[in-house]
Short mmCIF file of C-alpha atoms in Angstrom, two decimals:
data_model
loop_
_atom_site.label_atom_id
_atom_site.label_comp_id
_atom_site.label_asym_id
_atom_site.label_seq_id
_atom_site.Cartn_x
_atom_site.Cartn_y
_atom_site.Cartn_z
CA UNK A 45 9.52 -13.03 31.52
CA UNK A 46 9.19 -13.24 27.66
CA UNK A 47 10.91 -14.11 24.93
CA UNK A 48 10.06 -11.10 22.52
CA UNK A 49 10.70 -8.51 25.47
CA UNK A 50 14.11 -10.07 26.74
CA UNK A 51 15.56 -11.29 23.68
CA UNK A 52 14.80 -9.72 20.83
CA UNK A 53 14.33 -5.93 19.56
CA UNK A 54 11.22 -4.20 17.81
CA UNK A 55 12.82 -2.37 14.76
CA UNK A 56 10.78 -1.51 11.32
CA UNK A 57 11.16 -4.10 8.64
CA UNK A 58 12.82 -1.95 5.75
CA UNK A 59 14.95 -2.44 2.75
CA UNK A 60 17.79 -1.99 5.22
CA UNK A 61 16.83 -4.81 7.39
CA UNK A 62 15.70 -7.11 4.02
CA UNK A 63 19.81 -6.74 2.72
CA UNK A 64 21.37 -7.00 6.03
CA UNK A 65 19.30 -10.04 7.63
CA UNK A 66 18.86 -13.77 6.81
CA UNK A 67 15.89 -14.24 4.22
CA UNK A 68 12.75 -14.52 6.82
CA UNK A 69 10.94 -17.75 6.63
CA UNK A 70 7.90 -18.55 8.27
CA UNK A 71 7.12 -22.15 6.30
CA UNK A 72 4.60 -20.13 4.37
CA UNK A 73 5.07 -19.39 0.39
CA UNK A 74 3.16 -16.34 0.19
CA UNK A 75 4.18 -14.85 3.42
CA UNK A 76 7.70 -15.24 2.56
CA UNK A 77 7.04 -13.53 -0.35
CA UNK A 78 5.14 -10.65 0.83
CA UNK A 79 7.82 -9.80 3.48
CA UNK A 80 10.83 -10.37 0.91
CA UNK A 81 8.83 -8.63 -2.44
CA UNK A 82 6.43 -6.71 -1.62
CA UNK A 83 7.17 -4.51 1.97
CA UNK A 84 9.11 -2.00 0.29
CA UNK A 85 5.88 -1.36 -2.11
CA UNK A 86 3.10 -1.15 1.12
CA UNK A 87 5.52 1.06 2.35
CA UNK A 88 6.87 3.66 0.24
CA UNK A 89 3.08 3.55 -0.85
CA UNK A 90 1.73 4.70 2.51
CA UNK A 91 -0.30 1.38 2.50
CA UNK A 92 1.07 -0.27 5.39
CA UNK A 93 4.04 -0.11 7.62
CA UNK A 94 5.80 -3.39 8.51
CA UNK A 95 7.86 -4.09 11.83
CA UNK A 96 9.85 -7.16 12.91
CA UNK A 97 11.44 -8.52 16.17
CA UNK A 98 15.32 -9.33 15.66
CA UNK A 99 17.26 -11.61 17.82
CA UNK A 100 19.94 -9.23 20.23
CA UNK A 101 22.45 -12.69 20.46
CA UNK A 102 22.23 -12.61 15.94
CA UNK A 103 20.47 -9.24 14.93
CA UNK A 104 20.81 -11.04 11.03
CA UNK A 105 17.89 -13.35 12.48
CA UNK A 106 13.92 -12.01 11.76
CA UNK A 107 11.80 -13.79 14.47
CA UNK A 108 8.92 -12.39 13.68
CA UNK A 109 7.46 -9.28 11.28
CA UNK A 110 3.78 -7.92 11.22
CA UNK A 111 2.33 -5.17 9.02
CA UNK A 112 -0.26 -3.02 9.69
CA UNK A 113 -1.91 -0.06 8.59
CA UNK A 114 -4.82 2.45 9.48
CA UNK A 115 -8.37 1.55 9.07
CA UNK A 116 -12.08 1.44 10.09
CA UNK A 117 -14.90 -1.20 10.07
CA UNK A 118 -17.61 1.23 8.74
CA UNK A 119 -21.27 -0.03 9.23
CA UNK A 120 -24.82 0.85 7.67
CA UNK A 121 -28.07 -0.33 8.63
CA UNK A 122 -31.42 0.44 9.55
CA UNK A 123 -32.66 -1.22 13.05
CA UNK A 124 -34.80 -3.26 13.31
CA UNK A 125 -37.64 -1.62 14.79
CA UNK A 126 -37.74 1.26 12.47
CA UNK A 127 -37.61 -1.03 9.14
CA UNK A 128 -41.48 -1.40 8.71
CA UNK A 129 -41.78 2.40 10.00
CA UNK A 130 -39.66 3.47 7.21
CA UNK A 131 -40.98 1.43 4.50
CA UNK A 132 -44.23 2.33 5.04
CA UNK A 133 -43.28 6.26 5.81
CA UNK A 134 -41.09 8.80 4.36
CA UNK A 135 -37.71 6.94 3.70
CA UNK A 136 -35.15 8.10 5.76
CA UNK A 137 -31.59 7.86 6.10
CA UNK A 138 -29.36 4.62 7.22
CA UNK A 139 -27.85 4.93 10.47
CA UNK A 140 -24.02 5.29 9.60
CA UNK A 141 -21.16 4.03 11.64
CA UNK A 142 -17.53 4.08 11.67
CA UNK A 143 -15.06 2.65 13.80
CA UNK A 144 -11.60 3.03 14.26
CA UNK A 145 -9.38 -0.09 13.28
CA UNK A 146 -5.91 -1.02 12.55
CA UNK A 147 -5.80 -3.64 9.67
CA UNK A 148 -2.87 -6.26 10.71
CA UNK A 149 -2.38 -7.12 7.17
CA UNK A 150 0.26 -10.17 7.29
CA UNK A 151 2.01 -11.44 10.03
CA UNK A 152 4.10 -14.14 10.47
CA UNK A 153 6.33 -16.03 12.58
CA UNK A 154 9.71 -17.56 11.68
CA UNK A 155 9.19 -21.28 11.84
CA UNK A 156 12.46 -22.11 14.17
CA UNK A 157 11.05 -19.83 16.58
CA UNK A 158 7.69 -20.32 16.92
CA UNK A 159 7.72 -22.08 20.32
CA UNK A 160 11.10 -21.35 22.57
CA UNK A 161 12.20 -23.72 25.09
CA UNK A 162 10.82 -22.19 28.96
CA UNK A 163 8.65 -20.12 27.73
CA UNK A 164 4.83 -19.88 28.92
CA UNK A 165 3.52 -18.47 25.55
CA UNK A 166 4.54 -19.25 22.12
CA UNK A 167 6.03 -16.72 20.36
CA UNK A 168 2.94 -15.79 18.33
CA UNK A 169 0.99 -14.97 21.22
CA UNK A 170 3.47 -12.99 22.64
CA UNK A 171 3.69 -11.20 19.54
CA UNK A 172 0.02 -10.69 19.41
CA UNK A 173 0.20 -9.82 23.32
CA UNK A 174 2.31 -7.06 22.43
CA UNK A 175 -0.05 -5.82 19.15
CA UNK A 176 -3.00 -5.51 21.46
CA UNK A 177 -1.04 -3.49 23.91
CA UNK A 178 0.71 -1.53 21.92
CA UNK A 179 -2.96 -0.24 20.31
CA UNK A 180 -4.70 0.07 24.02
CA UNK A 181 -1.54 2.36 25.42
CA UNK A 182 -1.70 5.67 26.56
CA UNK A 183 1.00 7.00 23.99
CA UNK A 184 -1.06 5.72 20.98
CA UNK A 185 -1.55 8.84 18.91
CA UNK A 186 -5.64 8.10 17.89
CA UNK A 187 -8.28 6.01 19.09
CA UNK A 188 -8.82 2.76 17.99
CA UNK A 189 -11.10 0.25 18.89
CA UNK A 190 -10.79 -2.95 17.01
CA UNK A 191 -7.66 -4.93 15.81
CA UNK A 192 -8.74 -6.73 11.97
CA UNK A 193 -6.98 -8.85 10.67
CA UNK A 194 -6.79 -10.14 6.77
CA UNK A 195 -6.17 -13.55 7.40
CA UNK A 196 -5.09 -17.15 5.11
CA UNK A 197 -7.94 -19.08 5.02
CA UNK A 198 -6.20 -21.94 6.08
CA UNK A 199 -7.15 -23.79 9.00
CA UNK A 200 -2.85 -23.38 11.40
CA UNK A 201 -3.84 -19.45 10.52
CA UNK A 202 -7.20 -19.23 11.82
CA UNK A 203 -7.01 -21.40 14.49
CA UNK A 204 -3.83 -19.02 15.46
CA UNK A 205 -6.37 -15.65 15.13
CA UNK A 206 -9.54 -17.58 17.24
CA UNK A 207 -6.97 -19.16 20.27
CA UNK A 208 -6.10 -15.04 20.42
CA UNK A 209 -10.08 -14.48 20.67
CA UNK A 210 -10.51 -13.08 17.39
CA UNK A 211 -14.07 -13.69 15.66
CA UNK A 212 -14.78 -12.90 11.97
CA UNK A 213 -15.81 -9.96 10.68
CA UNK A 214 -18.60 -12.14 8.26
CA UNK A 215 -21.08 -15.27 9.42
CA UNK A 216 -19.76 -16.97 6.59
CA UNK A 217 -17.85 -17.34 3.20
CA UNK A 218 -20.52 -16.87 1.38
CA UNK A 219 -21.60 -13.09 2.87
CA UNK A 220 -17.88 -13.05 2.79
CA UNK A 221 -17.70 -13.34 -0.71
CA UNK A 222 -20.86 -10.65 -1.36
CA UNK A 223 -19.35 -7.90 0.36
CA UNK A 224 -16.28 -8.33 -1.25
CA UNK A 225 -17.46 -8.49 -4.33
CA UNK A 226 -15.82 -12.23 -5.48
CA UNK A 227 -18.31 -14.38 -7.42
CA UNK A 228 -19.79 -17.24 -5.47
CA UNK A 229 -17.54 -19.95 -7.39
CA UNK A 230 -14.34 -18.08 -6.39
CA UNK A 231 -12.02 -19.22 -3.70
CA UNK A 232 -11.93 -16.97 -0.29
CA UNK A 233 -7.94 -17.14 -0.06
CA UNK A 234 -8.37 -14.70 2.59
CA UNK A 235 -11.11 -14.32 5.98
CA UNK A 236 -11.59 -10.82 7.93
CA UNK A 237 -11.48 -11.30 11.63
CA UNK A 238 -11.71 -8.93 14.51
CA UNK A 239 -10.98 -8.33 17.62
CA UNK A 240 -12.78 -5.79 20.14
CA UNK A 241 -9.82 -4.00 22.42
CA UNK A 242 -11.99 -2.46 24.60
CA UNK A 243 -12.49 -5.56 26.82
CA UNK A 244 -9.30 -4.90 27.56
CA UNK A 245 -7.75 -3.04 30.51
CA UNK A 246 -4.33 -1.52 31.49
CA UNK B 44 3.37 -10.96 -5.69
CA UNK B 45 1.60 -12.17 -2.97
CA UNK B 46 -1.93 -12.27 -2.32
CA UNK B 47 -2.82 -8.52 -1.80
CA UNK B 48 -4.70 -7.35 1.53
CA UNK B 49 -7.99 -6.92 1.62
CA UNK B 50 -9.55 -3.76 2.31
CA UNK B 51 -12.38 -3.83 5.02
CA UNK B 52 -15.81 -3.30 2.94
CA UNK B 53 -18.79 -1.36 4.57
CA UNK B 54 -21.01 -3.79 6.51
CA UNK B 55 -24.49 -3.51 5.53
CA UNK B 56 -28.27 -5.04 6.58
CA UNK B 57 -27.56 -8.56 8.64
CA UNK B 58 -23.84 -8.30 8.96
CA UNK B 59 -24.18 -4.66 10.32
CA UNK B 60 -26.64 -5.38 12.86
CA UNK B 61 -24.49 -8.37 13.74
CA UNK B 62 -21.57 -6.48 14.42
CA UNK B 63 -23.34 -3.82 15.66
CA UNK B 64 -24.82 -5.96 18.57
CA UNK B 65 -21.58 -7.73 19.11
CA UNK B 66 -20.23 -3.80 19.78
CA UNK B 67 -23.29 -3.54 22.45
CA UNK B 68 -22.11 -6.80 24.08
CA UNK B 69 -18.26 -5.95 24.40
CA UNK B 70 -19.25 -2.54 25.66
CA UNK B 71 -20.73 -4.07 28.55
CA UNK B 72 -18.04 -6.05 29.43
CA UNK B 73 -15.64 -3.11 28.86
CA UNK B 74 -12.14 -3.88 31.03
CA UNK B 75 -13.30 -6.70 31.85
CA UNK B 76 -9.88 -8.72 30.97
CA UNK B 77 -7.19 -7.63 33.04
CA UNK B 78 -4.62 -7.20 30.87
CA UNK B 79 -1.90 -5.29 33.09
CA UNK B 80 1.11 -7.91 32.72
CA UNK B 81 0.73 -7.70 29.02
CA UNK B 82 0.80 -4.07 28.67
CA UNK B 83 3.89 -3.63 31.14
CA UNK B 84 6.08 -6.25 29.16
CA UNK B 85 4.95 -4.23 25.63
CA UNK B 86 6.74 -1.23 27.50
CA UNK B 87 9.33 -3.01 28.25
CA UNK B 88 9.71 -4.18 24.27
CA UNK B 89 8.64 0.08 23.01
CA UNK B 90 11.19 1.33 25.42
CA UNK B 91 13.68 -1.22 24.02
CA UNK B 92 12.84 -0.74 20.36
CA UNK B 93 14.65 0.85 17.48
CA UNK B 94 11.96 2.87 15.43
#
């Protein structure tokens, strides 16, 4: 059925599950080092809240471990077809908008397990699967309409984020880069990409 | 320390109206993937879970 669902348990990624489980490795420097350094921090800070997948038949094994936190893709703009109205007339306010989001802010897969013999889906998708569904359930306590994601700008992560039909947030590095606030010379070690849940039915 | 996460900034002018039109779009196609199987084996996993 699936690999996540029958063999392995969702549990939060603490301090408890850092000392009593096999360091997590997902082939990825900084990953590894968020999940092993820097959890505890997001946490106890309110900034995020991280959860892994353990493995029933060796619980010490992370498979997987994603971190997320509340957020909102907030929008301001005047359309189109009031722009020369507005100019040439009394100026009037933007049209503000704000959408509910959760912000996956790291996630990563351990790199023994990232494609399990007999299964359909690799494990990643499965994981991400279970992300979407999680947000679109009945039981979720607010609304929330799009999934972001702060993702490596590296080509194995994005690829990963578009195959599970996520689009970016910004046309390109550059506006990337404006909105942000990085000078144009600096390197975009991260892209924001979304993903719209309500195409998505129960 | 690793790379910290970005915040989401407010989207302004082009990018706005970009996303704002890509909202239209998906609106329209609202449940339009059937995502049923999906959503059965993630109660499977929360009914499962330890947190």
């Amino acid at each position: 059925m699936g690999f996540l669902s029958d063999n392995c348990t969702l549990k939060l990624y603490n301090q408890d599950i850092i000392d009593s489980c096999n360091p997590f490795d997902c082939d990825h420097t900084d990953l590894n080092d968020f999940f092993t350094n820097d959890v505890d921090n997001y946490s106890s800070e309110l900034l995020g809240k991280t959860y892994c997948f353990t493995l029933d038949s060796d619980p010490t094994i992370i498979v997987c471990a994603f971190t997320i936190s509340n957020d909102s893709i907030k929008t301001t703009h005047l359309p189109n077809s009031r722009k020369k109205k507005v100019i040439k007339e009394i100026p009037r306010p933007k049209q503000m908008r704000s959408y509910p989001a959760v912000l996956i802010g790291r996630l990563g897969v351990h790199k023994d397990y990232r494609s399990v013999e007999g299964e359909e889906d690799n494990t990643g998708k499965q994981l991400m699967d279970f992300i979407k569904s999680w947000f679109i359930d009945g039981a979720n306590k607010t609304g929330c309409r799009f999934i972001v994601v702060d993702s490596y700008n590296e080509p194995r992560a994005l690829r990963y984020y578009a195959k599970n039909s996520f689009e970016s947030l910004f046309s390109s590095e550059e506006q990337e880069k404006e909105f942000t606030g990085l000078p144009t010379e600096a390197s975009l070690t991260t892209r924001l990409m979304f993903f719209d849940l309500i195409v998505l039915t129960k | 320390m690793a790379i910290a996460i970005k915040s989401i900034p407010v989207l302004k002018d082009k990018a706005a109206a970009h996303f704002t039109s890509k909202v239209a779009e998906n609106s329209a196609k609202k449940s339009s993937v059937d995502f049923s199987k999906q959503t059965s084996i993630a109660a499977r996993i929360l009914a499962k879970a330890k947190i």
